[in-house]
Amino acid sequence: MSDRETMTAAYITRPGPADEIRIGRFPVPESGPPAVLVKVRALAVNHVDTFVRSGAYRTRLPYPFVIGRDLVGAVVTAAPGFAPGDTVWCDSLGYDGRQGSFSEYAAVPADRLYPLPGGVDPENAVASLHTAATAHIGLFREAGLRIGETVVVTGAGGGVGTATVQLAVAAGARVVAATRPDDFDWCRRCGADEVVDHHDPDVYAEIAELAPGGVDVFWDNTGRHHLERTVPLLARGGRMIIMAGLGAAPVLPVGQLYTRDASLRGFVISNATVDELAAAATAINHLLARGALVSRIGTRLPLTEAARSHRLQEGAEPHRPRGRVVVLP
Ligand SMILES: NC(=O)c1ccc[n+]([C@@H]2O[C@H](COP(=O)([O-])OP(=O)(O)OC[C@H]3O[C@@H](n4cnc5c(N)ncnc54)[C@H](OP(=O)(O)O)[C@@H]3O)[C@@H](O)[C@H]2O)c1
C-alpha cells in the first residue's frame, strides 16, 4: 500500500491506561454515502476520551479502535451538501461502534458533519465543540433556560464551565461563575456577571446573597455535588444539572427539593440523538461565527503524542496547563 492510501492514527487494542495508546499506519477509510472522507486539521481531548479509552465509560468499540471524539477538518471528496475543501467539524465519533477522530483522515457520517463558518479559527473551534454541545443540551433541553434567569456555574473556569457561562450569557441569563480566583478574569471575559471562589467554604452563603430570589439553574461541573448546601439555594422551579461526578454519592435534602418544585436533571451528551447534536451544532456555529464562543488552549501536541495528550488531560503529568489540550495531525 502506498503512503497516499495509508494514514497515521492513534489507537488502542483494549481498554486501559494512556500508555495503551499506540501510533500506527492504517488504510485511509472508505468514503461514499453515508460517510464523508475528511482530512483532519485539529483535534481536542476531553475527559470523555479518557473514560472511553480506560473503559470507565462503557460503549461499543471496534478494535483496533482509533481514539477521539471531535475533529475539525476539510472535506476530501464531494458528497451531498459538502464540496471538496469545505471546512467541517464533528463532535460524535469514537463511541457507540464508531471509529474515532485521532487520525489523518476520518470517515464521518454525513448526518454528524457540520460546516464550520468562514473565518473561524479551527483550533478555537475544536477546543469548544464537546464542551459547548454539552452546555447547549444541558441549558436548553434539560434546564429549559429562559431569558433573565439566574444560572450558577461551578467549575466555571474549566472547559464545560467556560462554554456554559458563554451560552447562558448569550441566552440572556444572569450568570454567577464559581471558580478558582486565578480564573476570575477569564470568567468575567466570558461574560459572567458575578464571580465567586468555589474553593471558599463560605461560597454558598455568597451565592445566596448574590441570588436573593433563588437560583434558577445550578450547574455543577466539579462533580462535588454538595446537594445539602446547593439544593436550598434553588428558586421555586429551580433545576439542578448533574453531568459530572461518576463516583459521587451526595446526600439529597429531599424536603428542600420538592417543596420548591425543583428537579435534578442528569444527562450525558453521549446519549444525545443525531437531531439533538445537529441543533446544538447550529447554535455553536452561530456563536463561533460572531466570536461569542472562545476556549483557552493550554497545549498543542502532534498526533504522535496522543498518549501524552491523555496523560495531560488526566492530570497524570506535572504542570497540566489551564485550558484544552489540542492535537494536530
Ligand atoms: N455529562 C456529560 O455529557 C459531560 C460532558 C462533558 C464533560 N463532562 C464532565 O464534566 C466535568 C467537567 O468537564 P470539563 O471538560 O469542564 O473539565 P475541566 O476543564 O478539567 O474543568 C473542571 C474543573 O476542573 C478544575 N481543573 C483542573 N485542572 C484544570 C485545568 N487544567 N484547566 C481548567 N480547569 C481545571 C477546575 O477547577 P479547580 O482547578 O478550581 O478545581 C475546573 O473548574 C468532568 O467531570 C467531565 O467528565 C460531562
GROMACS .gro file of N, CA and C and ligand atoms in nm, residues 45-48 50-51 69 130-131 134-135 154-162 178-181 183 197-199 219-224 242-246 266-271 296 312-313 315 320-324, ligand 1:
model
  210
   45VAL      N    1  -0.888   1.701   2.314
   45VAL     CA    2  -0.905   1.597   2.415
   45VAL      C    3  -1.001   1.646   2.521
   46ASN      N    4  -1.095   1.561   2.558
   46ASN     CA    5  -1.187   1.590   2.667
   46ASN      C    6  -1.186   1.473   2.765
   47HIS      N    7  -1.243   1.494   2.884
   47HIS     CA    8  -1.242   1.387   2.984
   47HIS      C    9  -1.304   1.259   2.927
   48VAL      N   10  -1.410   1.275   2.848
   48VAL     CA   11  -1.480   1.156   2.798
   48VAL      C   12  -1.387   1.067   2.715
   50THR      N   13  -1.083   1.002   2.771
   50THR     CA   14  -1.005   0.918   2.863
   50THR      C   15  -1.095   0.812   2.926
   51PHE      N   16  -1.223   0.846   2.948
   51PHE     CA   17  -1.316   0.746   3.006
   51PHE      C   18  -1.342   0.633   2.906
   69ARG      N   19  -1.305   1.187   1.981
   69ARG     CA   20  -1.446   1.214   1.951
   69ARG      C   21  -1.462   1.331   1.854
  130HIS      N   22  -1.706   1.991   2.206
  130HIS     CA   23  -1.766   1.899   2.304
  130HIS      C   24  -1.825   1.976   2.421
  131THR      N   25  -1.750   2.075   2.467
  131THR     CA   26  -1.795   2.150   2.584
  131THR      C   27  -1.920   2.231   2.552
  134THR      N   28  -2.228   2.012   2.503
  134THR     CA   29  -2.274   1.970   2.636
  134THR      C   30  -2.352   2.082   2.702
  135ALA      N   31  -2.295   2.203   2.695
  135ALA     CA   32  -2.362   2.318   2.757
  135ALA      C   33  -2.498   2.344   2.693
  154THR      N   34  -2.056   2.613   3.865
  154THR     CA   35  -1.934   2.585   3.943
  154THR      C   36  -1.833   2.516   3.851
  155GLY      N   37  -1.705   2.532   3.884
  155GLY     CA   38  -1.602   2.484   3.791
  155GLY      C   39  -1.608   2.565   3.663
  156ALA      N   40  -1.642   2.694   3.678
  156ALA     CA   41  -1.670   2.778   3.561
  156ALA      C   42  -1.546   2.805   3.477
  157GLY      N   43  -1.426   2.787   3.533
  157GLY     CA   44  -1.305   2.813   3.456
  157GLY      C   45  -1.262   2.695   3.370
  158GLY      N   46  -1.324   2.580   3.389
  158GLY     CA   47  -1.290   2.461   3.309
  158GLY      C   48  -1.354   2.469   3.171
  159GLY      N   49  -1.342   2.361   3.096
  159GLY     CA   50  -1.391   2.360   2.959
  159GLY      C   51  -1.542   2.374   2.952
  160VAL      N   52  -1.615   2.285   3.016
  160VAL     CA   53  -1.762   2.293   3.010
  160VAL      C   54  -1.810   2.420   3.081
  161GLY      N   55  -1.742   2.456   3.190
  161GLY     CA   56  -1.780   2.576   3.262
  161GLY      C   57  -1.772   2.699   3.172
  162THR      N   58  -1.660   2.711   3.102
  162THR     CA   59  -1.639   2.824   3.010
  162THR      C   60  -1.752   2.831   2.907
  178ALA      N   61  -1.871   3.030   3.962
  178ALA     CA   62  -1.795   2.986   4.079
  178ALA      C   63  -1.671   2.915   4.028
  179THR      N   64  -1.554   2.967   4.064
  179THR     CA   65  -1.430   2.916   4.007
  179THR      C   66  -1.316   2.952   4.100
  180ARG      N   67  -1.194   2.908   4.065
  180ARG     CA   68  -1.080   2.949   4.147
  180ARG      C   69  -1.043   3.093   4.111
  181PRO      N   70  -0.987   3.169   4.210
  181PRO     CA   71  -0.961   3.312   4.185
  181PRO      C   72  -0.873   3.336   4.063
  183ASP      N   73  -0.905   3.222   3.789
  183ASP     CA   74  -0.991   3.221   3.670
  183ASP      C   75  -1.098   3.330   3.672
  197ASP      N   76  -1.540   3.234   4.462
  197ASP     CA   77  -1.435   3.132   4.473
  197ASP      C   78  -1.498   2.998   4.511
  198HIS      N   79  -1.494   2.900   4.421
  198HIS     CA   80  -1.562   2.773   4.451
  198HIS      C   81  -1.486   2.685   4.551
  199HIS      N   82  -1.366   2.728   4.592
  199HIS     CA   83  -1.295   2.655   4.698
  199HIS      C   84  -1.314   2.722   4.835
  219TRP      N   85  -2.552   2.455   3.793
  219TRP     CA   86  -2.477   2.360   3.710
  219TRP      C   87  -2.343   2.333   3.777
  220ASP      N   88  -2.324   2.211   3.824
  220ASP     CA   89  -2.201   2.174   3.894
  220ASP      C   90  -2.109   2.093   3.803
  221ASN      N   91  -2.001   2.158   3.757
  221ASN     CA   92  -1.902   2.090   3.672
  221ASN      C   93  -1.797   2.016   3.752
  222THR      N   94  -1.791   2.043   3.881
  222THR     CA   95  -1.680   1.988   3.958
  222THR      C   96  -1.708   1.844   3.998
  223GLY      N   97  -1.834   1.802   3.993
  223GLY     CA   98  -1.869   1.666   4.035
  223GLY      C   99  -1.869   1.650   4.186
  224ARG      N  100  -1.857   1.764   4.259
  224ARG     CA  101  -1.850   1.753   4.407
  224ARG      C  102  -1.990   1.740   4.466
  242ILE      N  103  -2.694   1.777   3.673
  242ILE     CA  104  -2.595   1.678   3.719
  242ILE      C  105  -2.534   1.614   3.594
  243MET      N  106  -2.404   1.641   3.569
  243MET     CA  107  -2.341   1.582   3.450
  243MET      C  108  -2.196   1.543   3.475
  244ALA      N  109  -2.155   1.547   3.602
  244ALA     CA  110  -2.018   1.509   3.636
  244ALA      C  111  -2.020   1.442   3.772
  245GLY      N  112  -1.911   1.368   3.802
  245GLY     CA  113  -1.902   1.303   3.933
  245GLY      C  114  -1.942   1.157   3.927
  246LEU      N  115  -1.872   1.079   3.844
  246LEU     CA  116  -1.909   0.938   3.822
  246LEU      C  117  -1.925   0.860   3.952
  266GLY      N  118  -3.015   1.487   3.523
  266GLY     CA  119  -2.888   1.427   3.486
  266GLY      C  120  -2.885   1.394   3.338
  267PHE      N  121  -2.766   1.405   3.277
  267PHE     CA  122  -2.755   1.366   3.135
  267PHE      C  123  -2.609   1.342   3.098
  268VAL      N  124  -2.590   1.262   2.992
  268VAL     CA  125  -2.460   1.257   2.923
  268VAL      C  126  -2.484   1.289   2.776
  269ILE      N  127  -2.393   1.364   2.719
  269ILE     CA  128  -2.407   1.401   2.578
  269ILE      C  129  -2.399   1.278   2.489
  270SER      N  130  -2.334   1.172   2.536
  270SER     CA  131  -2.321   1.050   2.454
  270SER      C  132  -2.458   0.989   2.421
  271ASN      N  133  -2.561   1.022   2.499
  271ASN     CA  134  -2.695   0.970   2.471
  271ASN      C  135  -2.774   1.061   2.377
  296ARG      N  136  -0.989   2.848   2.606
  296ARG     CA  137  -0.845   2.861   2.630
  296ARG      C  138  -0.776   2.733   2.584
  312LEU      N  139  -0.197   1.426   3.006
  312LEU     CA  140  -0.217   1.566   3.049
  312LEU      C  141  -0.362   1.588   3.091
  313GLN      N  142  -0.454   1.536   3.012
  313GLN     CA  143  -0.597   1.554   3.042
  313GLN      C  144  -0.633   1.491   3.177
  315GLY      N  145  -0.437   1.467   3.427
  315GLY     CA  146  -0.359   1.523   3.536
  315GLY      C  147  -0.248   1.430   3.579
  320ARG      N  148  -0.004   2.044   3.442
  320ARG     CA  149  -0.113   2.048   3.343
  320ARG      C  150  -0.150   2.194   3.320
  321PRO      N  151  -0.142   2.239   3.195
  321PRO     CA  152  -0.174   2.380   3.169
  321PRO      C  153  -0.324   2.405   3.182
  322ARG      N  154  -0.361   2.528   3.216
  322ARG     CA  155  -0.503   2.564   3.216
  322ARG      C  156  -0.550   2.562   3.071
  323GLY      N  157  -0.664   2.507   3.048
  323GLY     CA  158  -0.719   2.510   2.912
  323GLY      C  159  -0.710   2.375   2.843
  324ARG      N  160  -0.764   2.372   2.723
  324ARG     CA  161  -0.779   2.248   2.647
  324ARG      C  162  -0.647   2.198   2.591
  330LIG     N1  163  -2.235   1.455   3.113
  330LIG     C1  164  -2.172   1.493   3.004
  330LIG     O1  165  -2.223   1.480   2.892
  330LIG     C2  166  -2.038   1.560   3.015
  330LIG     C3  167  -1.981   1.626   2.904
  330LIG     C4  168  -1.859   1.691   2.919
  330LIG     C5  169  -1.794   1.685   3.042
  330LIG     N2  170  -1.848   1.616   3.146
  330LIG     C6  171  -1.782   1.615   3.277
  330LIG     O2  172  -1.788   1.747   3.328
  330LIG     C7  173  -1.677   1.773   3.411
  330LIG     C8  174  -1.611   1.900   3.367
  330LIG     O3  175  -1.551   1.881   3.240
  330LIG     P1  176  -1.450   1.988   3.185
  330LIG     O4  177  -1.413   1.947   3.049
  330LIG     O5  178  -1.505   2.124   3.205
  330LIG     O6  179  -1.327   1.968   3.286
  330LIG     P2  180  -1.207   2.068   3.320
  330LIG     O7  181  -1.179   2.156   3.205
  330LIG     O8  182  -1.098   1.981   3.373
  330LIG     O9  183  -1.264   2.163   3.435
  330LIG     C9  184  -1.330   2.121   3.551
  330LIG    C10  185  -1.275   2.188   3.671
  330LIG    O10  186  -1.157   2.115   3.696
  330LIG    C11  187  -1.059   2.202   3.753
  330LIG     N3  188  -0.939   2.198   3.672
  330LIG    C12  189  -0.837   2.115   3.698
  330LIG     N4  190  -0.741   2.131   3.609
  330LIG    C13  191  -0.782   2.225   3.518
  330LIG    C14  192  -0.726   2.281   3.400
  330LIG     N5  193  -0.607   2.245   3.354
  330LIG     N6  194  -0.797   2.370   3.330
  330LIG    C15  195  -0.917   2.409   3.374
  330LIG     N7  196  -0.975   2.361   3.487
  330LIG    C16  197  -0.908   2.268   3.558
  330LIG    C17  198  -1.111   2.340   3.758
  330LIG    O11  199  -1.143   2.375   3.889
  330LIG     P3  200  -1.031   2.393   4.001
  330LIG    O12  201  -0.897   2.392   3.933
  330LIG    O13  202  -1.058   2.522   4.066
  330LIG    O14  203  -1.050   2.279   4.094
  330LIG    C18  204  -1.229   2.333   3.665
  330LIG    O15  205  -1.326   2.421   3.706
  330LIG    C19  206  -1.588   1.647   3.401
  330LIG    O16  207  -1.615   1.565   3.513
  330LIG    C20  208  -1.636   1.579   3.275
  330LIG    O17  209  -1.615   1.440   3.275
  330LIG    C21  210  -1.968   1.555   3.134
   0.00000   0.00000   0.00000
